[in-house]
Structures are given as C-alpha cells and as structure tokens.
JSON list of C-alpha atoms in Angstrom, two decimals:
[
{"chain": "A", "resi": 10, "resn": "MET", "atom": "CA", "xyz": [72.28, -168.57, -27.57]},
{"chain": "A", "resi": 11, "resn": "SER", "atom": "CA", "xyz": [69.16, -170.61, -27.51]},
{"chain": "A", "resi": 12, "resn": "LEU", "atom": "CA", "xyz": [68.17, -173.64, -29.54]},
{"chain": "A", "resi": 13, "resn": "LEU", "atom": "CA", "xyz": [64.87, -170.59, -29.94]},
{"chain": "A", "resi": 14, "resn": "SER", "atom": "CA", "xyz": [66.62, -167.79, -30.78]},
{"chain": "A", "resi": 15, "resn": "PHE", "atom": "CA", "xyz": [66.36, -166.76, -34.43]},
{"chain": "A", "resi": 16, "resn": "LYS", "atom": "CA", "xyz": [69.73, -163.57, -33.00]},
{"chain": "A", "resi": 17, "resn": "LEU", "atom": "CA", "xyz": [73.16, -166.08, -33.40]},
{"chain": "A", "resi": 18, "resn": "GLY", "atom": "CA", "xyz": [76.12, -163.39, -32.69]},
{"chain": "A", "resi": 19, "resn": "LYS", "atom": "CA", "xyz": [78.70, -163.66, -35.17]},
{"chain": "A", "resi": 20, "resn": "VAL", "atom": "CA", "xyz": [80.62, -167.29, -34.43]},
{"chain": "A", "resi": 21, "resn": "ALA", "atom": "CA", "xyz": [77.57, -169.12, -34.42]},
{"chain": "A", "resi": 22, "resn": "TYR", "atom": "CA", "xyz": [76.86, -167.28, -36.85]},
{"chain": "A", "resi": 23, "resn": "THR", "atom": "CA", "xyz": [79.97, -168.31, -38.92]},
{"chain": "A", "resi": 24, "resn": "VAL", "atom": "CA", "xyz": [79.68, -171.55, -37.45]},
{"chain": "A", "resi": 25, "resn": "ASP", "atom": "CA", "xyz": [75.49, -172.04, -39.40]},
{"chain": "A", "resi": 26, "resn": "LEU", "atom": "CA", "xyz": [77.16, -170.78, -42.81]},
{"chain": "A", "resi": 27, "resn": "ALA", "atom": "CA", "xyz": [80.44, -173.26, -42.49]},
{"chain": "A", "resi": 28, "resn": "VAL", "atom": "CA", "xyz": [78.17, -176.19, -41.75]},
{"chain": "A", "resi": 29, "resn": "TYR", "atom": "CA", "xyz": [75.72, -175.49, -44.59]},
{"chain": "A", "resi": 30, "resn": "LEU", "atom": "CA", "xyz": [78.94, -175.73, -47.09]},
{"chain": "A", "resi": 31, "resn": "VAL", "atom": "CA", "xyz": [80.59, -178.96, -45.74]},
{"chain": "A", "resi": 32, "resn": "ALA", "atom": "CA", "xyz": [77.11, -180.80, -45.18]},
{"chain": "A", "resi": 33, "resn": "PRO", "atom": "CA", "xyz": [75.93, -180.75, -48.47]},
{"chain": "A", "resi": 34, "resn": "PHE", "atom": "CA", "xyz": [79.07, -182.48, -49.79]},
{"chain": "A", "resi": 35, "resn": "LEU", "atom": "CA", "xyz": [79.02, -185.64, -46.44]},
{"chain": "A", "resi": 36, "resn": "ALA", "atom": "CA", "xyz": [75.56, -186.35, -48.17]},
{"chain": "A", "resi": 37, "resn": "VAL", "atom": "CA", "xyz": [76.56, -186.87, -51.04]},
{"chain": "A", "resi": 38, "resn": "ALA", "atom": "CA", "xyz": [79.38, -188.86, -50.68]},
{"chain": "A", "resi": 39, "resn": "SER", "atom": "CA", "xyz": [77.73, -190.91, -47.65]},
{"chain": "A", "resi": 40, "resn": "LEU", "atom": "CA", "xyz": [74.69, -191.46, -50.03]},
{"chain": "A", "resi": 41, "resn": "PHE", "atom": "CA", "xyz": [76.74, -192.57, -52.80]},
{"chain": "A", "resi": 42, "resn": "TYR", "atom": "CA", "xyz": [79.27, -194.37, -51.33]},
{"chain": "A", "resi": 43, "resn": "PHE", "atom": "CA", "xyz": [75.72, -196.40, -49.29]},
{"chain": "A", "resi": 44, "resn": "SER", "atom": "CA", "xyz": [75.17, -197.39, -52.93]},
{"chain": "A", "resi": 45, "resn": "GLU", "atom": "CA", "xyz": [75.48, -198.87, -56.33]},
{"chain": "A", "resi": 46, "resn": "LYS", "atom": "CA", "xyz": [76.58, -197.63, -58.91]},
{"chain": "A", "resi": 47, "resn": "ARG", "atom": "CA", "xyz": [73.78, -198.59, -61.17]},
{"chain": "A", "resi": 48, "resn": "GLU", "atom": "CA", "xyz": [71.09, -196.30, -58.38]},
{"chain": "A", "resi": 49, "resn": "ALA", "atom": "CA", "xyz": [72.76, -193.14, -59.24]},
{"chain": "A", "resi": 50, "resn": "ILE", "atom": "CA", "xyz": [70.54, -192.00, -61.85]},
{"chain": "A", "resi": 51, "resn": "PRO", "atom": "CA", "xyz": [67.25, -192.59, -59.88]},
{"chain": "A", "resi": 52, "resn": "ILE", "atom": "CA", "xyz": [68.93, -191.45, -56.70]},
{"chain": "A", "resi": 53, "resn": "LEU", "atom": "CA", "xyz": [70.42, -187.54, -59.14]},
{"chain": "A", "resi": 54, "resn": "ALA", "atom": "CA", "xyz": [66.64, -187.47, -60.45]},
{"chain": "A", "resi": 55, "resn": "ALA", "atom": "CA", "xyz": [65.50, -187.95, -56.56]},
{"chain": "A", "resi": 56, "resn": "ALA", "atom": "CA", "xyz": [67.64, -185.09, -56.12]},
{"chain": "A", "resi": 57, "resn": "LEU", "atom": "CA", "xyz": [67.26, -182.68, -58.40]},
{"chain": "A", "resi": 58, "resn": "LEU", "atom": "CA", "xyz": [63.31, -183.11, -57.75]},
{"chain": "A", "resi": 59, "resn": "GLY", "atom": "CA", "xyz": [64.17, -181.88, -53.61]},
{"chain": "A", "resi": 60, "resn": "PHE", "atom": "CA", "xyz": [66.14, -179.20, -54.42]},
{"chain": "A", "resi": 61, "resn": "VAL", "atom": "CA", "xyz": [62.56, -178.40, -56.88]},
{"chain": "A", "resi": 62, "resn": "GLY", "atom": "CA", "xyz": [60.77, -179.25, -53.67]},
{"chain": "A", "resi": 63, "resn": "TRP", "atom": "CA", "xyz": [62.93, -176.37, -51.08]},
{"chain": "A", "resi": 64, "resn": "THR", "atom": "CA", "xyz": [62.30, -173.98, -54.27]},
{"chain": "A", "resi": 65, "resn": "LEU", "atom": "CA", "xyz": [58.42, -173.84, -53.92]},
{"chain": "A", "resi": 66, "resn": "LEU", "atom": "CA", "xyz": [59.39, -174.93, -48.95]},
{"chain": "A", "resi": 67, "resn": "GLU", "atom": "CA", "xyz": [61.19, -172.20, -49.40]},
{"chain": "A", "resi": 68, "resn": "TYR", "atom": "CA", "xyz": [58.25, -169.61, -51.34]},
{"chain": "A", "resi": 69, "resn": "ILE", "atom": "CA", "xyz": [55.48, -171.04, -48.69]},
{"chain": "A", "resi": 70, "resn": "LEU", "atom": "CA", "xyz": [57.65, -170.83, -45.57]},
{"chain": "A", "resi": 71, "resn": "HIS", "atom": "CA", "xyz": [58.50, -167.07, -46.43]},
{"chain": "A", "resi": 72, "resn": "ARG", "atom": "CA", "xyz": [55.37, -165.80, -47.80]},
{"chain": "A", "resi": 73, "resn": "PHE", "atom": "CA", "xyz": [53.40, -168.01, -44.81]},
{"chain": "A", "resi": 74, "resn": "VAL", "atom": "CA", "xyz": [54.98, -168.49, -41.96]},
{"chain": "A", "resi": 75, "resn": "LEU", "atom": "CA", "xyz": [57.77, -165.70, -41.56]},
{"chain": "A", "resi": 76, "resn": "HIS", "atom": "CA", "xyz": [55.24, -162.85, -42.58]},
{"chain": "A", "resi": 77, "resn": "HIS", "atom": "CA", "xyz": [52.57, -164.17, -41.02]},
{"chain": "A", "resi": 78, "resn": "LEU", "atom": "CA", "xyz": [52.50, -166.32, -37.88]},
{"chain": "A", "resi": 79, "resn": "SER", "atom": "CA", "xyz": [53.68, -165.29, -34.82]},
{"chain": "A", "resi": 80, "resn": "PRO", "atom": "CA", "xyz": [56.83, -165.89, -33.49]},
{"chain": "A", "resi": 81, "resn": "PHE", "atom": "CA", "xyz": [58.34, -166.24, -36.57]},
{"chain": "A", "resi": 82, "resn": "LYS", "atom": "CA", "xyz": [57.07, -163.56, -38.09]},
{"chain": "A", "resi": 83, "resn": "GLU", "atom": "CA", "xyz": [58.26, -160.81, -35.02]},
{"chain": "A", "resi": 84, "resn": "TRP", "atom": "CA", "xyz": [61.95, -163.21, -35.77]},
{"chain": "A", "resi": 85, "resn": "HIS", "atom": "CA", "xyz": [61.80, -162.50, -39.04]},
{"chain": "A", "resi": 86, "resn": "GLY", "atom": "CA", "xyz": [61.03, -158.85, -38.96]},
{"chain": "A", "resi": 87, "resn": "GLU", "atom": "CA", "xyz": [63.20, -158.18, -36.82]},
{"chain": "A", "resi": 88, "resn": "HIS", "atom": "CA", "xyz": [65.94, -159.59, -40.06]},
{"chain": "A", "resi": 89, "resn": "HIS", "atom": "CA", "xyz": [64.48, -156.95, -42.80]},
{"chain": "A", "resi": 90, "resn": "HIS", "atom": "CA", "xyz": [65.15, -153.63, -39.68]},
{"chain": "A", "resi": 91, "resn": "ASN", "atom": "CA", "xyz": [68.88, -155.40, -39.29]},
{"chain": "A", "resi": 92, "resn": "PRO", "atom": "CA", "xyz": [68.75, -157.25, -42.21]},
{"chain": "A", "resi": 93, "resn": "THR", "atom": "CA", "xyz": [73.01, -157.20, -41.62]},
{"chain": "A", "resi": 94, "resn": "GLU", "atom": "CA", "xyz": [73.11, -158.06, -38.12]},
{"chain": "A", "resi": 95, "resn": "ALA", "atom": "CA", "xyz": [73.44, -162.02, -37.66]},
{"chain": "A", "resi": 96, "resn": "MET", "atom": "CA", "xyz": [70.52, -163.68, -37.52]},
{"chain": "A", "resi": 97, "resn": "GLY", "atom": "CA", "xyz": [69.46, -167.48, -38.67]},
{"chain": "A", "resi": 98, "resn": "THR", "atom": "CA", "xyz": [67.16, -170.66, -37.49]},
{"chain": "A", "resi": 99, "resn": "PRO", "atom": "CA", "xyz": [69.97, -172.00, -35.21]},
{"chain": "A", "resi": 100, "resn": "THR", "atom": "CA", "xyz": [71.74, -174.58, -36.90]},
{"chain": "A", "resi": 101, "resn": "LEU", "atom": "CA", "xyz": [70.77, -177.49, -34.71]},
{"chain": "A", "resi": 102, "resn": "LEU", "atom": "CA", "xyz": [67.60, -176.76, -35.09]},
{"chain": "A", "resi": 103, "resn": "SER", "atom": "CA", "xyz": [67.74, -176.67, -38.43]},
{"chain": "A", "resi": 104, "resn": "LEU", "atom": "CA", "xyz": [69.91, -179.58, -38.63]},
{"chain": "A", "resi": 105, "resn": "LEU", "atom": "CA", "xyz": [67.32, -181.25, -36.80]},
{"chain": "A", "resi": 106, "resn": "LEU", "atom": "CA", "xyz": [63.54, -179.94, -38.21]},
{"chain": "A", "resi": 107, "resn": "ILE", "atom": "CA", "xyz": [66.15, -181.22, -41.63]},
{"chain": "A", "resi": 108, "resn": "VAL", "atom": "CA", "xyz": [67.18, -184.52, -40.52]},
{"chain": "A", "resi": 109, "resn": "GLY", "atom": "CA", "xyz": [63.69, -185.32, -38.14]},
{"chain": "A", "resi": 110, "resn": "ILE", "atom": "CA", "xyz": [60.85, -183.37, -40.82]},
{"chain": "A", "resi": 111, "resn": "ILE", "atom": "CA", "xyz": [62.75, -184.32, -44.01]},
{"chain": "A", "resi": 112, "resn": "PHE", "atom": "CA", "xyz": [66.16, -187.30, -44.20]},
{"chain": "A", "resi": 113, "resn": "LEU", "atom": "CA", "xyz": [63.92, -190.26, -42.14]},
{"chain": "A", "resi": 114, "resn": "PRO", "atom": "CA", "xyz": [60.79, -189.88, -43.48]},
{"chain": "A", "resi": 115, "resn": "SER", "atom": "CA", "xyz": [61.76, -189.36, -47.13]},
{"chain": "A", "resi": 116, "resn": "VAL", "atom": "CA", "xyz": [64.23, -192.82, -46.53]},
{"chain": "A", "resi": 117, "resn": "TYR", "atom": "CA", "xyz": [61.45, -194.30, -44.54]},
{"chain": "A", "resi": 118, "resn": "LEU", "atom": "CA", "xyz": [58.84, -194.43, -47.30]},
{"chain": "A", "resi": 119, "resn": "ALA", "atom": "CA", "xyz": [60.67, -194.05, -50.19]},
{"chain": "A", "resi": 120, "resn": "GLY", "atom": "CA", "xyz": [63.74, -196.26, -48.77]},
{"chain": "A", "resi": 121, "resn": "TRP", "atom": "CA", "xyz": [67.80, -195.28, -49.01]},
{"chain": "A", "resi": 122, "resn": "GLN", "atom": "CA", "xyz": [68.46, -193.98, -52.26]},
{"chain": "A", "resi": 123, "resn": "ILE", "atom": "CA", "xyz": [65.06, -192.35, -53.77]},
{"chain": "A", "resi": 124, "resn": "GLY", "atom": "CA", "xyz": [64.56, -190.97, -50.11]},
{"chain": "A", "resi": 125, "resn": "GLY", "atom": "CA", "xyz": [68.04, -190.38, -49.42]},
{"chain": "A", "resi": 126, "resn": "GLY", "atom": "CA", "xyz": [68.68, -188.25, -53.10]},
{"chain": "A", "resi": 127, "resn": "PHE", "atom": "CA", "xyz": [66.19, -186.85, -51.91]},
{"chain": "A", "resi": 128, "resn": "ALA", "atom": "CA", "xyz": [66.67, -185.13, -48.94]},
{"chain": "A", "resi": 129, "resn": "MET", "atom": "CA", "xyz": [69.60, -184.94, -50.77]},
{"chain": "A", "resi": 130, "resn": "GLY", "atom": "CA", "xyz": [68.24, -182.41, -53.29]},
{"chain": "A", "resi": 131, "resn": "LEU", "atom": "CA", "xyz": [66.48, -180.28, -50.19]},
{"chain": "A", "resi": 132, "resn": "LEU", "atom": "CA", "xyz": [69.86, -180.14, -48.09]},
{"chain": "A", "resi": 133, "resn": "LEU", "atom": "CA", "xyz": [71.61, -178.53, -50.79]},
{"chain": "A", "resi": 134, "resn": "GLY", "atom": "CA", "xyz": [69.18, -175.80, -52.67]},
{"chain": "A", "resi": 135, "resn": "TYR", "atom": "CA", "xyz": [68.62, -175.06, -47.39]},
{"chain": "A", "resi": 136, "resn": "SER", "atom": "CA", "xyz": [73.18, -175.03, -48.03]},
{"chain": "A", "resi": 137, "resn": "ILE", "atom": "CA", "xyz": [72.06, -172.90, -51.39]},
{"chain": "A", "resi": 138, "resn": "TYR", "atom": "CA", "xyz": [69.94, -170.39, -49.71]},
{"chain": "A", "resi": 139, "resn": "THR", "atom": "CA", "xyz": [71.74, -170.31, -46.89]},
{"chain": "A", "resi": 140, "resn": "TRP", "atom": "CA", "xyz": [74.98, -168.77, -48.66]},
{"chain": "A", "resi": 141, "resn": "LEU", "atom": "CA", "xyz": [73.01, -166.69, -51.60]},
{"chain": "A", "resi": 142, "resn": "HIS", "atom": "CA", "xyz": [71.32, -164.59, -48.44]},
{"chain": "A", "resi": 143, "resn": "HIS", "atom": "CA", "xyz": [74.15, -164.37, -47.28]},
{"chain": "A", "resi": 144, "resn": "GLY", "atom": "CA", "xyz": [75.49, -163.49, -50.26]},
{"chain": "A", "resi": 145, "resn": "GLU", "atom": "CA", "xyz": [72.61, -160.56, -50.69]},
{"chain": "A", "resi": 146, "resn": "HIS", "atom": "CA", "xyz": [73.22, -158.99, -47.75]},
{"chain": "A", "resi": 147, "resn": "HIS", "atom": "CA", "xyz": [76.86, -158.92, -47.49]},
{"chain": "A", "resi": 148, "resn": "TRP", "atom": "CA", "xyz": [78.12, -159.03, -51.10]},
{"chain": "A", "resi": 149, "resn": "ARG", "atom": "CA", "xyz": [78.85, -156.96, -54.08]},
{"chain": "A", "resi": 150, "resn": "GLY", "atom": "CA", "xyz": [76.54, -158.76, -57.65]},
{"chain": "A", "resi": 151, "resn": "HIS", "atom": "CA", "xyz": [79.61, -159.86, -59.69]},
{"chain": "A", "resi": 152, "resn": "ASN", "atom": "CA", "xyz": [77.16, -161.15, -62.32]},
{"chain": "A", "resi": 153, "resn": "LYS", "atom": "CA", "xyz": [73.79, -160.38, -63.91]},
{"chain": "A", "resi": 154, "resn": "TRP", "atom": "CA", "xyz": [72.16, -162.91, -62.13]},
{"chain": "A", "resi": 155, "resn": "PHE", "atom": "CA", "xyz": [72.94, -162.68, -58.71]},
{"chain": "A", "resi": 156, "resn": "ARG", "atom": "CA", "xyz": [72.28, -159.38, -59.18]},
{"chain": "A", "resi": 157, "resn": "ASN", "atom": "CA", "xyz": [69.22, -159.51, -60.46]},
{"chain": "A", "resi": 158, "resn": "LEU", "atom": "CA", "xyz": [68.18, -161.96, -57.01]},
{"chain": "A", "resi": 159, "resn": "LYS", "atom": "CA", "xyz": [69.93, -159.35, -54.74]},
{"chain": "A", "resi": 160, "resn": "ARG", "atom": "CA", "xyz": [67.65, -156.19, -56.13]},
{"chain": "A", "resi": 161, "resn": "ALA", "atom": "CA", "xyz": [64.82, -158.34, -56.57]},
{"chain": "A", "resi": 162, "resn": "HIS", "atom": "CA", "xyz": [64.88, -159.16, -52.12]},
{"chain": "A", "resi": 163, "resn": "ALA", "atom": "CA", "xyz": [66.21, -156.46, -52.35]},
{"chain": "A", "resi": 164, "resn": "ILE", "atom": "CA", "xyz": [62.78, -154.97, -52.87]},
{"chain": "A", "resi": 165, "resn": "HIS", "atom": "CA", "xyz": [61.49, -157.35, -50.86]},
{"chain": "A", "resi": 166, "resn": "HIS", "atom": "CA", "xyz": [63.12, -155.75, -47.26]},
{"chain": "A", "resi": 167, "resn": "TYR", "atom": "CA", "xyz": [62.56, -152.88, -49.16]},
{"chain": "A", "resi": 168, "resn": "GLY", "atom": "CA", "xyz": [58.74, -151.86, -49.24]},
{"chain": "A", "resi": 169, "resn": "HIS", "atom": "CA", "xyz": [57.24, -153.90, -50.93]},
{"chain": "A", "resi": 170, "resn": "ASN", "atom": "CA", "xyz": [57.46, -157.51, -48.11]},
{"chain": "A", "resi": 171, "resn": "GLU", "atom": "CA", "xyz": [54.49, -158.71, -50.08]},
{"chain": "A", "resi": 172, "resn": "HIS", "atom": "CA", "xyz": [55.85, -159.09, -53.04]},
{"chain": "A", "resi": 173, "resn": "ASN", "atom": "CA", "xyz": [59.34, -161.84, -53.80]},
{"chain": "A", "resi": 174, "resn": "PHE", "atom": "CA", "xyz": [60.01, -164.51, -51.41]},
{"chain": "A", "resi": 175, "resn": "GLY", "atom": "CA", "xyz": [62.35, -166.40, -53.01]},
{"chain": "A", "resi": 176, "resn": "VAL", "atom": "CA", "xyz": [65.97, -166.64, -51.95]},
{"chain": "A", "resi": 177, "resn": "VAL", "atom": "CA", "xyz": [67.42, -169.03, -54.61]},
{"chain": "A", "resi": 178, "resn": "THR", "atom": "CA", "xyz": [65.16, -168.24, -57.47]},
{"chain": "A", "resi": 179, "resn": "SER", "atom": "CA", "xyz": [62.04, -166.51, -58.41]},
{"chain": "A", "resi": 180, "resn": "PHE", "atom": "CA", "xyz": [60.40, -169.06, -60.00]},
{"chain": "A", "resi": 181, "resn": "TRP", "atom": "CA", "xyz": [57.20, -169.52, -57.80]},
{"chain": "A", "resi": 182, "resn": "ASP", "atom": "CA", "xyz": [56.47, -165.39, -57.29]},
{"chain": "A", "resi": 183, "resn": "ARG", "atom": "CA", "xyz": [55.60, -165.59, -60.80]},
{"chain": "A", "resi": 184, "resn": "VAL", "atom": "CA", "xyz": [54.01, -168.51, -60.45]},
{"chain": "A", "resi": 185, "resn": "PHE", "atom": "CA", "xyz": [51.93, -167.24, -57.57]},
{"chain": "A", "resi": 186, "resn": "GLY", "atom": "CA", "xyz": [51.74, -163.32, -58.61]},
{"chain": "A", "resi": 187, "resn": "THR", "atom": "CA", "xyz": [53.35, -162.25, -56.10]},
{"chain": "A", "resi": 188, "resn": "TYR", "atom": "CA", "xyz": [57.03, -160.70, -58.02]},
{"chain": "A", "resi": 189, "resn": "THR", "atom": "CA", "xyz": [57.58, -156.84, -58.24]},
{"chain": "A", "resi": 190, "resn": "ARG", "atom": "CA", "xyz": [60.74, -155.14, -60.32]},
{"chain": "A", "resi": 191, "resn": "LYS", "atom": "CA", "xyz": [59.37, -152.22, -58.55]}
]
C-alpha cells in the first residue's frame, strides 16, 4: 500500500475505520485537558462550526474534486464501480492533511481553543463521514434516517452521479439543487 494508493486492502481499511473511531475522542480529551473550564462554550461553538464546515467541505470535495479532477476522478470512479471494495484515502495521508491544512492553520489563526475546537469539529465530521460512508455500502438501514441517507447515496452511485453528493447530510445538495429522490 502506498501513501497515495486509493486501494487500501482489508487491513488498512479496517485500521482507517479504527483510527477515525478513536481520533475524535483523543482530540476532545486533549483539547479540554489543556483548556480552562470557562473556555468550554467557545470550544464547543467552534467545534459545531467545524462540523458544519466539514459537511460543506465534503460536498465541495465530492462534487468538484472527486467527480471532475484527475487523478481523483479516476480513483473515485473505481469506487463507483466497486462500492464495497476496501478503498479510500490512506489514513496517513488523511491525518497529514487534517493536521497540516486544518489543525495547524486553525490554531495559528484563532488560537488553541477556537482553532482547536474548529479542527476538532472538522475531524468529528470526517470521522462520521468515514463511518457513514462505510455503513452506506455495508450495513442494512435500521432506522428511517439512515435508510434515507443510504438510498440517496445509492441513487448517486447508480445512474445519477451528478446528484446526491452529501454522505453525512443532504442539506447542501438541497441548497445547491443537486438533490434527487429518483
């Protein structure tokens, strides 16, 4: 497995799921451990903003990068053809991008609490995305909310790949007119 290989293999794919199950908890624990109690509300507000920011970033990346920009378009196209295969962004690469492009600039620009909270929200969003996307291809829907997400994602994969880009939420698809139910 290379740092830039989209095909992860079962072990690397499972490690990725495990990392993004644990990483948000470590981020929350370290951020609050090194902060004062009075900073909790601003941290949580920044985290909420980061999470919402993730949903928009996910939509933009999926719509414009993964469907229109080489080599990402080809890698993502392979996922469309083999949706249950162990594919995705290599864990080391995604962690480096989160730290280098999100965490460090956020902390530099807004300080440990606000910047760290924002980055923590984005990390939480990415983690939820990772698990939901896995679930949309591997789990049965046991509640209406998840069945609706799973159905919208299936529509995206099978015949309407210019619609339903959101994995975590259909909100941005509805805002930008790319949501479809058929």
